[in-house]
Short mmCIF file of C-alpha atoms in Angstrom, two decimals:
data_model
loop_
_atom_site.label_atom_id
_atom_site.label_comp_id
_atom_site.label_asym_id
_atom_site.label_seq_id
_atom_site.Cartn_x
_atom_site.Cartn_y
_atom_site.Cartn_z
CA MET F 235 -123.67 -28.52 42.66
CA THR F 236 -125.56 -25.68 41.23
CA ALA F 237 -124.21 -23.68 38.35
CA ALA F 238 -125.12 -20.65 36.40
CA ALA F 239 -126.70 -21.65 33.17
CA ILE F 240 -124.49 -21.19 30.19
CA PRO F 241 -126.53 -19.88 27.39
CA ALA F 242 -126.46 -21.33 24.00
CA ALA F 243 -123.95 -19.72 21.48
CA GLN F 244 -125.10 -17.93 18.52
CA PRO F 245 -124.32 -19.72 15.18
CA ARG F 246 -120.79 -19.45 13.97
CA SER F 247 -119.28 -20.93 10.84
CA PRO F 248 -117.42 -24.32 11.31
CA ALA F 249 -114.19 -22.59 10.13
CA MET F 250 -114.55 -19.81 12.79
CA ILE F 251 -115.26 -22.36 15.56
CA ARG F 252 -112.22 -24.37 14.48
CA ARG F 253 -110.10 -21.19 14.57
CA ALA F 254 -111.45 -20.27 18.09
CA VAL F 255 -110.58 -23.71 19.33
CA ILE F 256 -107.06 -23.70 17.84
CA SER F 257 -106.27 -20.23 19.07
CA SER F 258 -107.39 -21.17 22.67
CA VAL F 259 -105.46 -24.36 22.56
CA ILE F 260 -102.27 -22.85 21.29
CA GLY F 261 -101.97 -20.19 23.94
CA ASN F 262 -102.74 -22.61 26.78
CA GLY F 263 -100.47 -25.25 25.29
CA LEU F 264 -97.58 -22.73 24.94
CA GLU F 265 -98.03 -21.80 28.68
CA TRP F 266 -97.97 -25.39 29.88
CA TYR F 267 -95.15 -26.42 27.47
CA ASP F 268 -92.97 -23.78 28.96
CA PHE F 269 -93.81 -24.60 32.62
CA LEU F 270 -93.25 -28.32 31.97
CA VAL F 271 -89.90 -27.85 30.24
CA TYR F 272 -88.87 -25.65 33.16
CA GLY F 273 -89.87 -28.39 35.53
CA PHE F 274 -88.31 -31.13 33.56
CA PHE F 275 -84.93 -29.29 33.16
CA SER F 276 -85.04 -28.01 36.80
CA THR F 277 -81.90 -29.96 37.80
CA ILE F 278 -79.93 -28.50 34.88
CA ILE F 279 -81.40 -25.05 35.38
CA ALA F 280 -80.36 -25.21 38.98
CA GLN F 281 -76.75 -25.81 37.94
CA VAL F 282 -76.73 -23.18 35.24
CA PHE F 283 -78.45 -20.20 37.05
CA PHE F 284 -78.34 -21.11 40.73
CA PRO F 285 -75.00 -22.93 41.34
CA SER F 286 -74.37 -23.95 45.00
CA SER F 287 -72.11 -26.25 46.84
CA ASP F 288 -75.20 -27.73 48.44
CA PRO F 289 -77.51 -29.49 45.86
CA LEU F 290 -80.64 -29.05 48.17
CA VAL F 291 -80.01 -25.25 48.25
CA SER F 292 -79.74 -25.21 44.45
CA ALA F 293 -82.88 -27.28 43.98
CA LEU F 294 -84.80 -25.04 46.47
CA LEU F 295 -83.72 -21.84 44.61
CA THR F 296 -84.98 -23.25 41.40
CA ALA F 297 -88.19 -24.33 42.88
CA ALA F 298 -88.60 -20.83 44.35
CA THR F 299 -87.96 -19.33 40.95
CA PHE F 300 -90.56 -21.74 39.47
CA ALA F 301 -93.06 -20.47 42.27
CA ILE F 302 -92.29 -16.71 41.82
CA SER F 303 -94.51 -16.40 38.67
CA PHE F 304 -97.36 -17.82 40.59
CA LEU F 305 -96.98 -15.03 43.13
CA VAL F 306 -97.81 -12.43 40.53
CA ARG F 307 -100.43 -14.60 38.91
CA PRO F 308 -103.30 -13.47 40.98
CA ILE F 309 -102.63 -9.72 40.23
CA GLY F 310 -102.12 -10.21 36.53
CA GLY F 311 -104.87 -12.72 36.33
CA VAL F 312 -107.47 -10.51 37.95
CA LEU F 313 -106.48 -7.34 36.18
CA LEU F 314 -106.42 -9.01 32.67
CA SER F 315 -109.49 -11.15 33.34
CA THR F 316 -111.35 -8.06 34.40
CA TYR F 317 -110.43 -6.48 31.11
CA ALA F 318 -111.61 -9.55 29.19
CA ASP F 319 -115.06 -9.30 30.98
CA ARG F 320 -115.41 -5.57 30.40
CA PHE F 321 -114.01 -5.35 26.82
CA GLY F 322 -114.01 -8.78 25.33
CA ARG F 323 -112.04 -12.09 25.24
CA LYS F 324 -110.34 -11.54 21.90
CA PRO F 325 -108.06 -8.55 22.66
CA ILE F 326 -106.56 -9.78 25.81
CA LEU F 327 -105.88 -13.32 24.53
CA THR F 328 -103.91 -11.59 21.57
CA VAL F 329 -101.76 -9.58 23.95
CA MET F 330 -101.11 -12.48 26.27
CA ILE F 331 -99.65 -14.80 23.69
CA LEU F 332 -97.01 -12.07 22.73
CA ILE F 333 -95.96 -11.59 26.37
CA MET F 334 -95.57 -15.41 26.77
CA GLY F 335 -93.50 -15.68 23.71
CA PHE F 336 -91.16 -12.90 24.70
CA SER F 337 -90.68 -14.47 28.19
CA THR F 338 -90.00 -17.88 26.80
CA VAL F 339 -87.29 -16.58 24.51
CA LEU F 340 -85.76 -14.66 27.41
CA ILE F 341 -85.28 -17.81 29.50
CA GLY F 342 -83.86 -19.57 26.45
CA LEU F 343 -81.32 -16.90 25.53
CA THR F 344 -80.13 -15.72 29.06
CA PRO F 345 -76.43 -16.57 29.55
CA SER F 346 -75.39 -18.72 32.57
CA TYR F 347 -74.37 -17.53 35.99
CA ALA F 348 -70.74 -18.45 35.14
CA THR F 349 -71.02 -15.90 32.19
CA ILE F 350 -72.81 -12.84 33.52
CA GLY F 351 -72.97 -13.53 37.31
CA MET F 352 -75.97 -12.43 39.24
CA LEU F 353 -77.65 -10.82 36.22
CA ALA F 354 -78.39 -14.38 34.95
CA PRO F 355 -80.96 -15.46 37.77
CA ILE F 356 -82.28 -11.86 37.78
CA LEU F 357 -83.20 -12.15 34.07
CA VAL F 358 -84.77 -15.69 34.60
CA ILE F 359 -86.79 -14.25 37.55
CA VAL F 360 -87.92 -11.34 35.26
CA ALA F 361 -89.01 -13.78 32.65
CA ARG F 362 -90.90 -15.83 35.15
CA ILE F 363 -92.76 -12.69 36.38
CA LEU F 364 -93.73 -11.74 32.92
CA GLN F 365 -95.00 -15.38 32.34
CA GLY F 366 -96.99 -15.07 35.59
CA ILE F 367 -98.66 -11.80 34.54
CA SER F 368 -99.62 -13.26 31.14
CA VAL F 369 -100.67 -16.75 32.04
CA GLY F 370 -102.65 -15.41 35.02
CA ALA F 371 -105.65 -14.78 32.72
CA GLU F 372 -104.83 -17.22 29.95
CA PHE F 373 -106.68 -20.17 31.30
CA ALA F 374 -109.75 -18.29 32.29
CA SER F 375 -110.06 -16.05 29.14
CA ALA F 376 -109.27 -18.97 26.81
CA THR F 377 -111.62 -21.33 28.65
CA ALA F 378 -114.37 -18.72 28.55
CA MET F 379 -113.91 -18.41 24.75
CA LEU F 380 -113.97 -22.23 24.23
CA VAL F 381 -117.07 -22.83 26.34
CA GLU F 382 -118.96 -19.83 24.86
CA TYR F 383 -118.22 -21.01 21.35
CA ALA F 384 -119.34 -24.56 22.11
CA PRO F 385 -122.57 -25.94 20.70
CA PRO F 386 -125.34 -26.90 23.23
CA ARG F 387 -124.68 -30.21 24.92
CA LYS F 388 -120.96 -30.08 24.06
CA LYS F 389 -119.73 -27.62 26.70
CA MET F 390 -117.72 -30.19 28.58
CA LEU F 391 -116.20 -31.59 25.39
CA TYR F 392 -115.04 -28.13 24.19
CA GLY F 393 -113.82 -27.26 27.62
CA SER F 394 -111.84 -30.48 27.69
CA PHE F 395 -109.89 -29.20 24.62
CA GLN F 396 -108.21 -26.72 27.01
CA MET F 397 -106.91 -29.77 28.98
CA CYS F 398 -105.92 -31.61 25.80
CA SER F 399 -103.59 -28.77 25.16
CA GLN F 400 -102.03 -29.37 28.56
CA ALA F 401 -101.64 -33.14 27.66
CA LEU F 402 -100.07 -32.26 24.35
CA ALA F 403 -97.75 -29.92 25.93
CA LEU F 404 -96.70 -32.60 28.39
CA ALA F 405 -95.98 -34.98 25.50
CA LEU F 406 -94.01 -32.40 23.59
CA ALA F 407 -92.07 -31.22 26.57
CA ALA F 408 -91.19 -34.79 27.64
CA PHE F 409 -90.34 -35.73 23.99
CA SER F 410 -87.89 -32.80 23.79
CA GLY F 411 -86.33 -33.80 27.08
CA TYR F 412 -86.03 -37.41 26.01
CA ALA F 413 -84.65 -36.64 22.55
CA LEU F 414 -82.09 -34.10 23.84
CA SER F 415 -80.90 -36.40 26.73
CA THR F 416 -80.56 -39.29 24.24
CA LEU F 417 -78.80 -37.35 21.49
CA LEU F 418 -76.56 -35.08 23.48
CA THR F 419 -73.84 -35.76 25.96
CA PRO F 420 -74.63 -34.58 29.54
CA GLU F 421 -72.02 -31.75 29.11
CA ALA F 422 -73.70 -30.49 25.87
CA LEU F 423 -77.14 -30.80 27.34
CA GLN F 424 -76.04 -28.67 30.42
CA ASN F 425 -74.08 -26.22 28.33
CA TRP F 426 -76.63 -25.37 25.57
CA GLY F 427 -79.02 -28.19 24.82
CA TRP F 428 -81.59 -27.35 27.47
CA ARG F 429 -82.18 -24.06 25.70
CA ILE F 430 -83.51 -25.67 22.61
CA PRO F 431 -87.03 -26.54 23.89
CA PHE F 432 -87.58 -22.92 25.10
CA LEU F 433 -86.48 -21.42 21.75
CA LEU F 434 -88.56 -23.90 19.76
CA GLY F 435 -91.53 -23.33 22.01
CA SER F 436 -91.36 -19.55 21.21
CA LEU F 437 -91.61 -20.17 17.51
CA ILE F 438 -95.35 -20.97 17.81
CA THR F 439 -96.06 -17.44 19.13
CA PRO F 440 -96.40 -15.76 15.62
CA LEU F 441 -98.76 -18.62 14.60
CA GLY F 442 -100.90 -18.14 17.76
CA PHE F 443 -100.88 -14.28 17.36
CA TYR F 444 -101.96 -14.56 13.71
CA ILE F 445 -104.83 -16.92 14.39
CA ARG F 446 -106.07 -15.04 17.40
CA ARG F 447 -106.17 -11.75 15.41
CA PHE F 448 -108.75 -13.33 12.96
CA VAL F 449 -111.09 -14.95 15.51
CA ASP F 450 -114.42 -13.25 16.14
CA GLU F 451 -115.37 -12.27 19.67
CA SER F 452 -117.18 -14.91 21.70
CA PRO F 453 -120.81 -15.14 20.57
CA GLU F 454 -122.17 -15.31 24.16
CA TYR F 455 -120.07 -12.29 25.19
CA GLU F 456 -121.45 -10.31 22.24
CA LYS F 457 -125.02 -11.37 23.35
CA ASP F 458 -124.52 -10.29 26.93
CA SER F 459 -122.27 -7.25 26.47
CA GLY F 460 -123.41 -3.65 26.43
CA PRO F 461 -125.42 -2.49 29.42
CA LYS F 462 -125.07 -5.91 31.13
CA VAL F 463 -121.25 -5.68 31.38
CA LYS F 464 -120.09 -5.09 34.97
CA GLN F 465 -117.92 -2.13 35.56
CA THR F 466 -116.33 -3.91 38.49
CA PRO F 467 -116.30 -7.68 37.77
CA PHE F 468 -113.89 -8.33 40.64
CA LEU F 469 -116.10 -6.79 43.25
CA THR F 470 -119.16 -8.30 41.71
CA VAL F 471 -117.70 -11.82 41.99
CA LEU F 472 -116.75 -11.23 45.67
CA ALA F 473 -120.07 -9.72 46.60
CA GLU F 474 -122.55 -12.00 44.62
CA HIS F 475 -120.70 -15.17 43.73
CA ARG F 476 -118.78 -16.31 46.86
CA SER F 477 -120.32 -19.74 46.90
CA ALA F 478 -119.48 -20.32 43.24
CA LEU F 479 -115.93 -19.13 43.99
CA LEU F 480 -115.44 -21.64 46.78
CA ARG F 481 -116.89 -24.42 44.70
CA SER F 482 -114.64 -23.41 41.77
CA CYS F 483 -111.59 -23.54 44.16
CA ALA F 484 -112.65 -27.07 45.34
CA ILE F 485 -112.99 -28.28 41.76
CA MET F 486 -109.51 -26.91 40.83
CA ILE F 487 -107.54 -28.40 43.65
CA PRO F 488 -107.41 -32.04 42.48
CA GLY F 489 -106.60 -31.14 38.88
CA THR F 490 -103.88 -28.73 39.90
CA ALA F 491 -102.38 -31.08 42.45
CA SER F 492 -102.39 -33.98 39.97
CA ASN F 493 -100.72 -31.91 37.31
CA TYR F 494 -98.07 -30.17 39.22
CA VAL F 495 -97.13 -33.15 41.50
CA TRP F 496 -97.46 -35.96 38.97
CA PHE F 497 -96.16 -34.31 35.76
CA ILE F 498 -93.92 -31.52 36.85
CA PHE F 499 -92.55 -32.43 40.35
CA LEU F 500 -92.39 -36.23 39.87
CA PRO F 501 -90.00 -36.47 36.77
CA GLY F 502 -87.27 -34.42 38.65
CA TYR F 503 -88.07 -36.25 41.84
CA VAL F 504 -87.43 -39.75 40.51
CA VAL F 505 -84.18 -38.53 38.92
CA ARG F 506 -82.98 -36.61 41.97
CA GLN F 507 -84.25 -38.76 44.75
CA LEU F 508 -84.67 -42.29 43.24
CA LYS F 509 -81.64 -42.01 40.94
CA LEU F 510 -83.47 -43.06 37.86
CA PRO F 511 -81.95 -41.93 34.48
CA PHE F 512 -83.35 -38.67 33.05
CA THR F 513 -84.32 -40.34 29.90
CA SER F 514 -86.47 -42.83 31.73
CA ALA F 515 -88.45 -39.91 33.39
CA MET F 516 -88.82 -38.18 30.14
CA LEU F 517 -89.94 -41.34 28.13
CA SER F 518 -92.47 -42.22 30.87
CA SER F 519 -93.85 -38.54 30.96
CA LEU F 520 -94.13 -38.66 27.12
CA ILE F 521 -96.20 -41.90 27.16
CA GLY F 522 -98.34 -40.43 29.92
CA GLY F 523 -98.99 -37.36 28.00
CA ILE F 524 -100.02 -39.25 24.96
CA LEU F 525 -102.52 -41.34 26.93
CA LEU F 526 -103.98 -38.20 28.56
CA PHE F 527 -104.33 -36.61 25.08
CA ILE F 528 -106.38 -39.60 24.08
CA PHE F 529 -108.38 -40.00 27.31
CA VAL F 530 -109.31 -36.37 28.06
CA PRO F 531 -111.64 -35.72 25.16
CA ILE F 532 -113.31 -39.15 25.78
CA MET F 533 -113.99 -38.14 29.35
CA GLY F 534 -115.26 -34.74 28.01
CA GLN F 535 -117.89 -36.56 25.85
CA LEU F 536 -118.77 -38.77 28.82
CA ALA F 537 -119.20 -35.77 31.05
CA ASP F 538 -121.64 -34.15 28.50
CA ARG F 539 -123.63 -37.39 28.34
CA TRP F 540 -123.56 -38.56 31.82
CA ASN F 541 -122.87 -35.92 34.48
CA PRO F 542 -119.69 -33.83 34.81
CA ARG F 543 -119.74 -33.70 38.51
CA ARG F 544 -119.81 -37.59 38.76
CA VAL F 545 -117.08 -37.95 36.20
CA TRP F 546 -114.98 -35.50 38.24
CA LEU F 547 -115.64 -37.16 41.50
CA CYS F 548 -114.96 -40.70 40.15
CA GLY F 549 -111.63 -39.33 38.76
CA MET F 550 -110.58 -37.53 41.92
CA LEU F 551 -111.29 -40.48 44.29
CA GLY F 552 -109.79 -42.97 42.04
CA PHE F 553 -106.56 -40.92 41.75
CA ALA F 554 -106.44 -40.31 45.53
CA LEU F 555 -106.80 -44.05 46.27
CA LEU F 556 -104.19 -45.06 43.75
CA SER F 557 -101.53 -42.39 44.60
CA TYR F 558 -100.05 -44.10 47.60
CA PRO F 559 -99.88 -47.71 46.33
CA LEU F 560 -98.59 -46.68 43.02
CA LEU F 561 -95.87 -44.25 44.30
CA SER F 562 -94.86 -47.10 46.87
CA TYR F 563 -94.66 -49.41 44.01
CA VAL F 564 -92.19 -47.16 42.26
CA VAL F 565 -90.21 -46.24 45.46
CA THR F 566 -89.78 -49.89 46.61
CA VAL F 567 -87.79 -50.82 43.44
CA PRO F 568 -87.28 -47.85 41.26
CA SER F 569 -87.17 -48.75 37.66
CA PHE F 570 -88.37 -47.34 34.26
CA GLU F 571 -90.90 -50.22 33.83
CA ARG F 572 -92.50 -49.50 37.22
CA LEU F 573 -92.52 -45.78 36.59
CA LEU F 574 -94.15 -46.25 33.18
CA ILE F 575 -96.85 -48.58 34.64
CA VAL F 576 -97.62 -45.97 37.28
CA GLN F 577 -97.99 -43.13 34.72
CA ALA F 578 -100.15 -45.27 32.39
CA ILE F 579 -102.58 -46.33 35.21
CA CYS F 580 -102.99 -42.78 36.57
CA ALA F 581 -103.75 -41.40 33.04
CA LEU F 582 -107.30 -42.48 33.13
CA PRO F 583 -108.31 -41.09 36.53
CA ILE F 584 -106.52 -37.83 35.85
CA ALA F 585 -108.14 -37.51 32.57
CA ALA F 586 -111.59 -37.88 34.37
CA ILE F 587 -110.52 -35.05 36.69
CA TRP F 588 -109.22 -32.77 33.96
CA ALA F 589 -111.81 -33.11 31.31
CA PRO F 590 -114.85 -31.62 33.04
CA THR F 591 -113.02 -29.07 35.11
CA PRO F 592 -112.98 -26.17 32.52
CA GLY F 593 -116.76 -26.64 31.70
CA LEU F 594 -117.74 -26.91 35.30
CA LEU F 595 -115.85 -23.73 36.15
CA ALA F 596 -117.38 -21.83 33.25
CA GLY F 597 -120.86 -22.87 34.35
CA MET F 598 -120.32 -21.36 37.95
CA PHE F 599 -120.47 -17.67 36.65
CA PRO F 600 -122.53 -15.63 34.25
CA THR F 601 -120.90 -14.39 31.05
CA THR F 602 -120.39 -10.87 32.44
CA VAL F 603 -118.01 -12.05 35.23
CA ARG F 604 -117.04 -15.46 33.95
CA SER F 605 -113.42 -14.72 33.15
CA THR F 606 -112.81 -12.89 36.36
CA GLY F 607 -114.44 -15.54 38.54
CA MET F 608 -112.56 -18.29 36.94
CA SER F 609 -109.28 -16.42 37.11
CA ILE F 610 -109.61 -15.71 40.85
CA ALA F 611 -110.29 -19.38 41.62
CA TYR F 612 -107.74 -20.60 39.22
CA ASN F 613 -104.91 -18.36 40.38
CA MET F 614 -105.55 -18.90 44.18
CA VAL F 615 -105.52 -22.72 43.74
CA VAL F 616 -102.51 -22.82 41.25
CA LEU F 617 -100.49 -20.59 43.60
CA LEU F 618 -101.15 -22.70 46.73
CA PHE F 619 -101.25 -26.18 45.23
CA GLY F 620 -99.20 -25.74 42.10
CA GLY F 621 -96.61 -23.17 42.14
CA LEU F 622 -95.59 -23.82 45.73
CA ALA F 623 -95.84 -27.66 45.42
CA PRO F 624 -92.25 -28.34 44.10
CA PHE F 625 -90.68 -26.20 46.85
CA THR F 626 -93.01 -27.59 49.61
CA LEU F 627 -92.42 -31.27 48.48
CA THR F 628 -88.63 -30.86 47.94
CA TRP F 629 -88.52 -29.42 51.58
CA LEU F 630 -90.77 -31.99 53.14
CA VAL F 631 -88.83 -35.06 51.57
CA ALA F 632 -85.58 -33.64 52.80
CA LYS F 633 -86.95 -33.05 56.29
CA THR F 634 -88.93 -36.23 56.69
CA GLY F 635 -86.76 -38.54 54.79
CA SER F 636 -89.79 -40.16 53.33
CA ASP F 637 -90.07 -40.85 49.54
CA LEU F 638 -93.85 -41.19 49.86
CA VAL F 639 -94.42 -37.65 50.84
CA PRO F 640 -95.96 -36.66 47.40
CA SER F 641 -98.73 -39.29 47.78
CA TYR F 642 -99.56 -37.88 51.31
CA TYR F 643 -99.79 -34.48 49.67
CA LEU F 644 -102.23 -35.67 46.98
CA ILE F 645 -104.45 -37.39 49.48
CA ALA F 646 -104.55 -34.33 51.70
CA CYS F 647 -105.48 -32.16 48.60
CA THR F 648 -108.34 -34.51 47.79
CA ALA F 649 -109.74 -34.35 51.37
CA LEU F 650 -109.45 -30.52 51.36
CA ALA F 651 -111.35 -30.36 47.99
CA LEU F 652 -114.15 -32.55 49.42
CA LEU F 653 -114.39 -30.38 52.48
CA ALA F 654 -114.44 -27.12 50.55
CA LEU F 655 -117.08 -28.53 48.25
CA TRP F 656 -119.17 -29.84 51.10
CA GLN F 657 -119.04 -26.43 52.74
CA ALA F 658 -120.04 -24.57 49.50
CA ASP F 659 -122.98 -26.97 48.90
CA ARG F 660 -124.08 -26.64 52.58
CA GLY F 661 -124.01 -22.88 52.39
CA GLU F 662 -126.10 -22.89 49.23
CA ALA F 663 -128.62 -25.20 50.72
CA ARG F 664 -128.94 -22.94 53.69
CA ARG F 665 -129.50 -20.00 51.40
#
């Protein structure tokens, strides 16, 4: 796997480096916290905003609303990432966190369908669209900022901080679900309790905005800006970096599938399909998130010292081989203990997938089109293998009657990633 060399960053003070890391992690963490909370409370949200006499129809409508923000992601991601490549990472990251905060508040404050009728699901859809526009470029621009601030030989570690924020968001979202479902009655949780995580998540927005205002521009971007900046980064990526784009998509598929299937779809799945208590799903996800938060930076350091592609391949193949037997283990005799064991075992290979992914993606593109290139790959893969995953899997489980469909999906995603990577490497070798 070849990659564009990432030039060494110009020296920055330790305080400024910490500020850049924190600002990038906060924005990405807020994005994933909101998405995870929406996924965890999807059963309740379905009843509040999409009531139906058929539970399957209600679940599909909620999954479709989850997916709608991903449909606008490529548009928002490309436009905002192009802006980040032309004018800098800092201004666009500052704007995006404000949009994310507003959309999160909107979901938390929207009255139920029983109160305002069709306006309720419309407002939720508007909020999801705003989130899609904002977060479409958040991952790419924040990752570019992190990797470009990183000292030499620490690119993978710094990139892994982006994934640490996702693990932390998973733990916080699961903790909120577990705490609320334990402290509140089912009626209180459905009536108003589910809104608390959204409203609490929005409180971090002012802090993120404040920190991002006082972060210097990426040192590598400053070095390569000026006459080197591309006027049409999007067209440049498509014309000059097609192989890197295909390779980036291949790298993204396993991490995206593992995240959306294992940590967003699975908690609702075990409650709805396997009839486990909601608290069991939340507590298991909480422990899984904590383990990921511990393992991801360790794998990031290993990727810097060993080889990021090998770490990624080992994690991907390990997770693919484990997904079927572990899910079968849970499905055969559903219980909290079995679910917890499965989540704990999978944390290590998933961490090996997640940790080197941001650094590998950043290394595929030169600084002047890095944000745009990563955004195109990220949003294409997240749309196909993330946003549509809950809807697709809910429909497939209902049609096939098989509780093991999620494991087949993960194995298929792994095979597709290997095929795309092989095609990209083959094309590069021919050239």
